[in-house]
């Protein structure tokens, strides 16, 4: 159980950009050995898009340590995620070294948190507005969750600065697991957000539908009420939904992460009211705290490892094919030869392929390794083709 937690340095109110920035700088100053504060770019109006990375080696990726990220406030008038993420940061840094669950988690992953993806929109939003779009868009009146390239080529708008910054960020690290926090419902949604039909809200199944459903249920069933699935006058069985089944959206950040970033991203809706009174923030934090932590831990589900040549050098751009899962863009190894594949327990047939090498077939058993804080490690050595 995750017992001890602290509200040490952060009150439960909405923090304007200047206060949010000061809080992040304060955390980095007080916990400099386990945090790294960086910007991924600027909003239309020039506000920094600040990210704090938290872990035992906060500045740099380490082989075998998966990267996880949380994003808040892509819609400026949905700031609960922005605030809940500030409390998550406070919780992680104040419990590291004291709470063994948190200490082990932070030794096994690096967590990147972008509390405010749309700071300009937030400045235009109004507290107490539970519906509507005032403050939803960026300063160019673009819905950032409609601005990403989408798997079926339906979204064609030019990229906004916030979108470009996040796309660069997605490709800058081997992110494996991610969640974008919204408001306006209480549900965990998973890819695809967009379907391939001309009209209609139909289930749009991805090759990794089973693991996405599993991840969504982990969040939902560890949330105080989400799993009931009957909140906000909406019905979602088990508190989860396929995005397109709810309603199809082209250009969502979630699908981009999965298709082109090899990162399993979910969209988590935290409250019926998009921008509730600040008096609700403590309750909303306590409703989501356990889910937010356990969701990160799921990054240790499945397989990870490296593809190497006979001399032990990393083979980048190798493809670790999993029989029955043909991704729109095949997952490739990174410059270190690393791959990470989230999988539910079971037996899987793999085919490892790389240009200039003989392919390799392997059948592996995946167990629920989460309590070990590491996915099952399988390294593969490829022989150069003669
Ligand atoms: C959604 S995002 C979550 C739901 N996804 C789909 N595919 N229905 C949006 O961007 O419109 C709702 C929100 O903004 O919170
Ligand atoms: Zn939203």
XYZ file of C-alpha atoms and ligand atoms in Angstrom:
402
model
C 0.000 0.000 0.000
C 1.144 3.507 -0.726
C 0.824 4.996 2.760
C 2.876 7.990 3.640
C 2.381 11.004 1.453
C 3.070 14.615 1.978
C 1.458 17.858 1.006
C 4.717 19.389 2.168
C 5.177 22.312 -0.090
C 2.162 22.712 -2.325
C -1.301 24.059 -1.531
C -4.499 22.956 -3.266
C -5.308 25.847 -5.567
C -4.857 26.614 -9.253
C -1.356 27.872 -9.900
C -0.889 30.518 -12.633
C 2.120 29.982 -14.894
C 4.493 32.090 -12.778
C 3.671 30.084 -9.621
C 3.866 26.776 -11.504
C 7.327 27.693 -12.794
C 8.510 28.765 -9.324
C 7.247 25.493 -7.837
C 9.142 23.427 -10.432
C 12.298 25.481 -9.881
C 11.930 25.092 -6.094
C 11.525 21.329 -6.398
C 14.576 21.088 -8.649
C 16.637 23.226 -6.232
C 15.605 21.156 -3.200
C 15.868 17.749 -4.931
C 18.594 18.355 -7.506
C 20.021 14.808 -7.313
C 16.756 13.192 -8.447
C 15.310 15.872 -10.715
C 16.198 17.579 -13.984
C 14.205 20.632 -15.114
C 14.136 21.355 -18.834
C 12.028 23.108 -21.486
C 10.808 21.393 -24.652
C 9.900 24.705 -26.328
C 7.515 27.622 -26.042
C 3.803 28.260 -26.508
C 2.474 30.709 -29.130
C 2.669 33.509 -26.556
C 6.200 32.516 -25.503
C 5.515 30.652 -22.260
C 8.061 27.849 -21.590
C 6.776 24.273 -21.839
C 8.582 23.014 -18.733
C 9.213 19.353 -17.996
C 10.649 17.933 -14.798
C 12.343 14.545 -15.071
C 12.448 12.495 -11.879
C 14.632 9.444 -11.229
C 17.992 8.273 -9.929
C 19.729 9.434 -13.095
C 17.423 12.340 -13.980
C 19.495 13.913 -16.749
C 20.206 10.981 -19.017
C 18.633 7.813 -20.356
C 20.192 4.606 -19.070
C 20.023 1.269 -20.915
C 17.183 -0.850 -19.555
C 15.530 2.027 -17.668
C 12.246 2.835 -19.461
C 11.099 6.424 -19.874
C 7.552 7.296 -18.744
C 5.747 10.626 -19.181
C 2.631 12.463 -17.977
C 1.163 15.483 -19.763
C -1.407 17.881 -18.302
C -3.540 20.696 -19.689
C -3.376 20.030 -23.442
C -6.798 21.698 -23.246
C -6.350 24.954 -21.361
C -9.802 24.826 -19.736
C -9.125 21.344 -18.291
C -6.508 22.204 -15.599
C -7.163 19.414 -13.083
C -4.388 17.320 -14.656
C -2.041 20.332 -14.407
C -2.624 20.544 -10.648
C -2.750 16.802 -9.961
C 0.625 16.459 -11.715
C 2.155 19.168 -9.494
C 1.028 17.149 -6.476
C 2.406 13.967 -8.044
C 5.796 15.701 -8.397
C 5.593 16.810 -4.744
C 4.630 13.294 -3.680
C 7.422 11.547 -5.634
C 10.280 13.761 -4.480
C 9.161 13.946 -0.829
C 8.651 10.179 -0.585
C 11.827 9.106 -2.364
C 14.154 7.491 0.185
C 11.324 7.068 2.704
C 8.571 5.072 0.978
C 10.130 1.831 -0.351
C 7.536 1.516 -3.149
C 8.385 4.984 -4.457
C 12.123 4.529 -3.956
C 12.112 1.264 -5.941
C 9.883 2.745 -8.630
C 12.182 5.715 -9.089
C 15.236 3.481 -9.324
C 13.605 1.520 -12.149
C 12.135 4.237 -14.398
C 12.644 7.881 -15.336
C 9.417 9.888 -15.094
C 8.984 13.059 -17.156
C 6.118 15.389 -16.212
C 4.838 18.239 -18.433
C 2.123 19.792 -16.236
C 1.047 22.463 -18.736
C 1.114 21.739 -22.457
C -1.210 24.666 -23.258
C -0.315 27.470 -20.808
C -1.797 30.169 -23.073
C -5.188 28.443 -23.143
C -5.177 28.117 -19.358
C -4.752 31.892 -18.968
C -7.966 32.389 -20.989
C -9.997 29.768 -19.102
C -12.407 30.503 -16.228
C -12.690 28.515 -13.014
C -16.140 27.060 -12.408
C -16.864 26.568 -16.120
C -17.683 22.844 -16.253
C -18.365 22.724 -19.988
C -17.630 24.771 -23.102
C -14.455 25.653 -24.960
C -13.308 29.012 -23.488
C -9.579 28.415 -22.997
C -9.570 24.960 -24.625
C -7.541 26.006 -27.660
C -4.052 27.479 -27.968
C -3.589 31.139 -28.869
C -4.005 30.350 -32.557
C -7.443 28.923 -31.704
C -6.220 25.372 -32.533
C -7.318 22.296 -30.575
C -3.918 20.745 -29.844
C -5.562 17.340 -29.538
C -6.553 17.598 -33.211
C -3.206 18.890 -34.445
C -1.014 15.799 -34.581
C -0.459 13.716 -37.720
C -2.936 10.838 -37.468
C -2.608 7.234 -38.572
C -5.290 7.495 -41.241
C -4.225 10.878 -42.643
C -7.400 12.710 -41.628
C -5.757 15.605 -39.769
C -3.865 17.968 -42.082
C -3.561 21.248 -40.185
C -0.082 22.860 -39.989
C 1.636 22.008 -36.704
C 1.326 24.492 -33.829
C 4.450 25.393 -31.773
C 3.169 23.398 -28.796
C 2.542 20.361 -31.026
C 5.962 20.644 -32.678
C 7.605 20.847 -29.250
C 5.832 17.701 -28.044
C 6.627 15.790 -31.259
C 10.320 16.674 -30.865
C 10.107 15.604 -27.210
C 8.420 12.270 -28.067
C 11.322 11.397 -30.380
C 14.028 12.670 -28.026
C 13.828 9.789 -25.534
C 12.774 6.110 -25.724
C 9.416 6.819 -24.074
C 7.504 3.594 -23.448
C 4.397 4.604 -21.469
C 2.484 7.889 -21.259
C -0.807 9.455 -20.210
C -2.453 12.750 -21.087
C -4.752 14.092 -18.354
C -8.020 15.826 -19.327
C -11.300 16.898 -17.720
C -14.962 16.660 -18.690
C -15.579 12.960 -17.935
C -14.201 10.181 -15.704
C -12.790 7.418 -17.903
C -9.522 5.931 -19.195
C -9.479 6.037 -23.021
C -7.035 4.184 -25.246
C -6.059 4.029 -28.962
C -7.061 4.386 -31.517
C -8.816 7.742 -31.112
C -9.540 7.817 -34.811
C -11.258 5.196 -36.934
C -10.741 4.489 -40.599
C -14.374 4.878 -41.583
C -15.784 7.977 -43.255
C -18.324 8.523 -40.462
C -19.527 7.027 -37.186
C -18.039 6.314 -33.774
C -16.842 2.730 -34.142
C -14.300 0.778 -32.136
C -10.893 1.335 -33.754
C -8.783 -1.609 -32.637
C -5.005 -1.321 -32.518
C -2.675 -4.350 -32.756
C -1.970 -3.867 -29.012
C -5.629 -3.601 -27.958
C -5.197 -6.176 -25.175
C -2.405 -4.319 -23.371
C -4.165 -0.969 -23.826
C -7.350 -2.357 -22.240
C -5.241 -3.811 -19.426
C -3.498 -0.477 -18.770
C -6.792 1.429 -18.844
C -8.305 -0.977 -16.312
C -5.303 -0.691 -14.018
C -5.968 3.051 -13.877
C -9.733 2.695 -13.614
C -9.837 0.012 -10.925
C -7.302 1.782 -8.736
C -9.234 5.049 -8.991
C -11.743 5.650 -6.227
C -14.771 5.726 -8.597
C -13.752 5.499 -12.291
C -14.340 1.711 -12.503
C -18.065 2.252 -11.720
C -18.401 3.517 -15.289
C -21.635 5.422 -14.640
C -20.378 8.909 -13.748
C -20.964 12.290 -15.429
C -24.164 10.942 -17.049
C -21.986 8.726 -19.304
C -21.646 4.942 -19.343
C -18.282 3.262 -19.813
C -18.039 -0.438 -18.951
C -15.346 -0.801 -16.239
C -14.602 2.913 -16.607
C -12.595 2.423 -19.809
C -13.207 3.019 -23.509
C -11.606 2.811 -26.914
C -11.268 6.459 -27.986
C -12.975 6.148 -31.385
C -15.799 4.084 -29.833
C -16.609 7.084 -27.605
C -16.235 9.480 -30.488
C -13.672 9.515 -33.243
C -11.086 12.296 -33.239
C -8.404 12.752 -35.883
C -5.091 14.302 -34.912
C -5.020 13.211 -31.260
C -1.745 13.181 -29.329
C -2.416 9.669 -28.007
C -2.441 7.965 -31.434
C 0.664 9.841 -32.568
C 2.598 8.595 -29.525
C 1.638 5.021 -30.236
C 2.017 4.914 -34.020
C 5.147 7.012 -34.487
C 6.604 7.289 -30.967
C 6.437 3.578 -30.022
C 4.977 4.899 -26.766
C 1.768 3.437 -25.315
C -0.240 6.554 -24.431
C -3.663 6.708 -22.816
C -6.005 9.656 -22.296
C -7.321 9.907 -18.740
C -10.394 12.010 -17.972
C -10.347 13.070 -14.304
C -13.593 14.878 -13.498
C -17.076 15.537 -14.806
C -16.494 19.268 -14.548
C -13.708 20.524 -16.806
C -12.604 23.369 -14.516
C -14.069 22.791 -11.048
C -13.661 24.995 -7.994
C -10.220 24.736 -6.308
C -12.019 23.255 -3.295
C -12.276 20.006 -5.300
C -8.515 19.659 -5.918
C -7.583 17.792 -2.709
C -10.336 15.228 -3.342
C -9.330 14.872 -7.017
C -5.685 14.299 -6.021
C -6.662 11.630 -3.502
C -8.988 9.953 -6.027
C -6.114 9.622 -8.546
C -2.944 9.244 -6.451
C -2.790 5.430 -6.334
C -3.713 5.067 -10.025
C -1.089 7.587 -11.105
C 1.633 5.650 -9.300
C 0.516 2.137 -10.266
C 0.107 3.202 -13.901
C 3.818 4.136 -14.029
C 4.708 0.711 -12.622
C 2.966 -1.026 -15.572
C 5.905 0.001 -17.752
C 7.540 -3.156 -16.377
C 4.969 -5.396 -18.074
C 6.197 -7.409 -21.060
C 9.605 -7.545 -22.716
C 12.684 -5.388 -23.020
C 16.255 -5.904 -24.167
C 18.778 -5.135 -26.883
C 19.550 -6.359 -30.372
C 23.312 -6.757 -30.815
C 25.688 -7.985 -33.521
C 28.213 -10.809 -33.014
C 30.710 -8.322 -31.548
C 28.207 -6.995 -29.027
C 27.620 -3.724 -30.866
C 24.053 -2.327 -30.777
C 21.938 -2.850 -33.883
C 19.668 0.198 -34.301
C 16.540 0.195 -36.494
C 16.122 -3.538 -35.944
C 12.502 -4.688 -35.880
C 11.277 -7.002 -33.121
C 8.172 -8.406 -34.813
C 5.609 -10.067 -32.567
C 3.472 -12.577 -34.416
C -0.091 -11.271 -34.729
C 0.778 -7.647 -33.949
C 1.497 -5.803 -37.170
C 1.911 -2.186 -36.100
C 1.237 0.554 -38.665
C 4.861 1.628 -38.159
C 6.917 -1.345 -36.952
C 8.606 -0.668 -33.597
C 12.366 -0.276 -34.136
C 15.338 -0.491 -31.784
C 16.890 2.821 -30.774
C 20.501 3.938 -31.200
C 21.472 1.730 -28.226
C 19.811 -1.289 -29.834
C 17.081 -1.206 -27.168
C 13.478 -2.304 -27.572
C 10.577 -2.200 -25.081
C 7.288 -4.008 -25.737
C 4.422 -3.862 -23.249
C 2.637 -7.220 -23.308
C 0.124 -9.020 -21.131
C 1.424 -12.356 -19.757
C 1.467 -15.166 -22.323
C 3.575 -16.914 -24.970
C 4.779 -14.845 -27.929
C 6.510 -15.740 -31.195
C 9.118 -13.157 -32.168
C 10.999 -12.546 -35.402
C 13.938 -10.139 -35.102
C 14.979 -8.543 -38.400
C 17.574 -5.948 -39.402
C 19.056 -4.907 -42.715
C 22.293 -6.791 -43.412
C 21.598 -9.486 -40.823
C 20.003 -12.933 -40.811
C 16.615 -12.833 -39.100
C 16.126 -14.658 -35.807
C 12.998 -16.467 -34.577
C 12.341 -16.900 -30.858
C 9.365 -17.961 -28.753
C 9.231 -16.329 -25.326
C 7.026 -16.585 -22.256
C 6.007 -13.295 -20.659
C 5.085 -13.329 -16.976
C 3.777 -10.530 -14.767
C 7.158 -9.269 -13.631
C 5.933 -6.004 -12.174
C 6.841 -6.879 -8.606
C 10.462 -7.173 -9.807
C 10.290 -3.604 -11.163
C 11.586 -4.854 -14.524
C 10.142 -6.357 -17.695
C 11.493 -9.748 -18.803
C 14.884 -9.104 -20.405
C 15.627 -10.800 -23.726
C 18.707 -9.743 -25.684
C 19.168 -10.996 -29.234
C 22.426 -11.466 -31.182
C 22.068 -11.256 -34.964
C 24.538 -12.807 -37.408
C 25.571 -10.642 -40.339
C 24.206 -11.942 -43.634
C 26.951 -13.457 -45.785
C -11.378 14.254 -25.986
S -9.929 13.398 -25.635
C -10.470 11.863 -24.904
C -11.501 11.136 -25.638
N -11.032 10.596 -26.901
C -11.875 10.294 -27.920
N -11.377 9.714 -29.008
N -13.156 10.532 -27.788
C -11.133 15.374 -26.988
O -9.962 15.719 -27.233
O -12.140 15.842 -27.523
C -12.113 14.769 -24.765
C -11.415 15.908 -24.012
O -11.090 16.924 -24.605
O -11.191 15.741 -22.816
Zn -9.535 17.519 -23.171
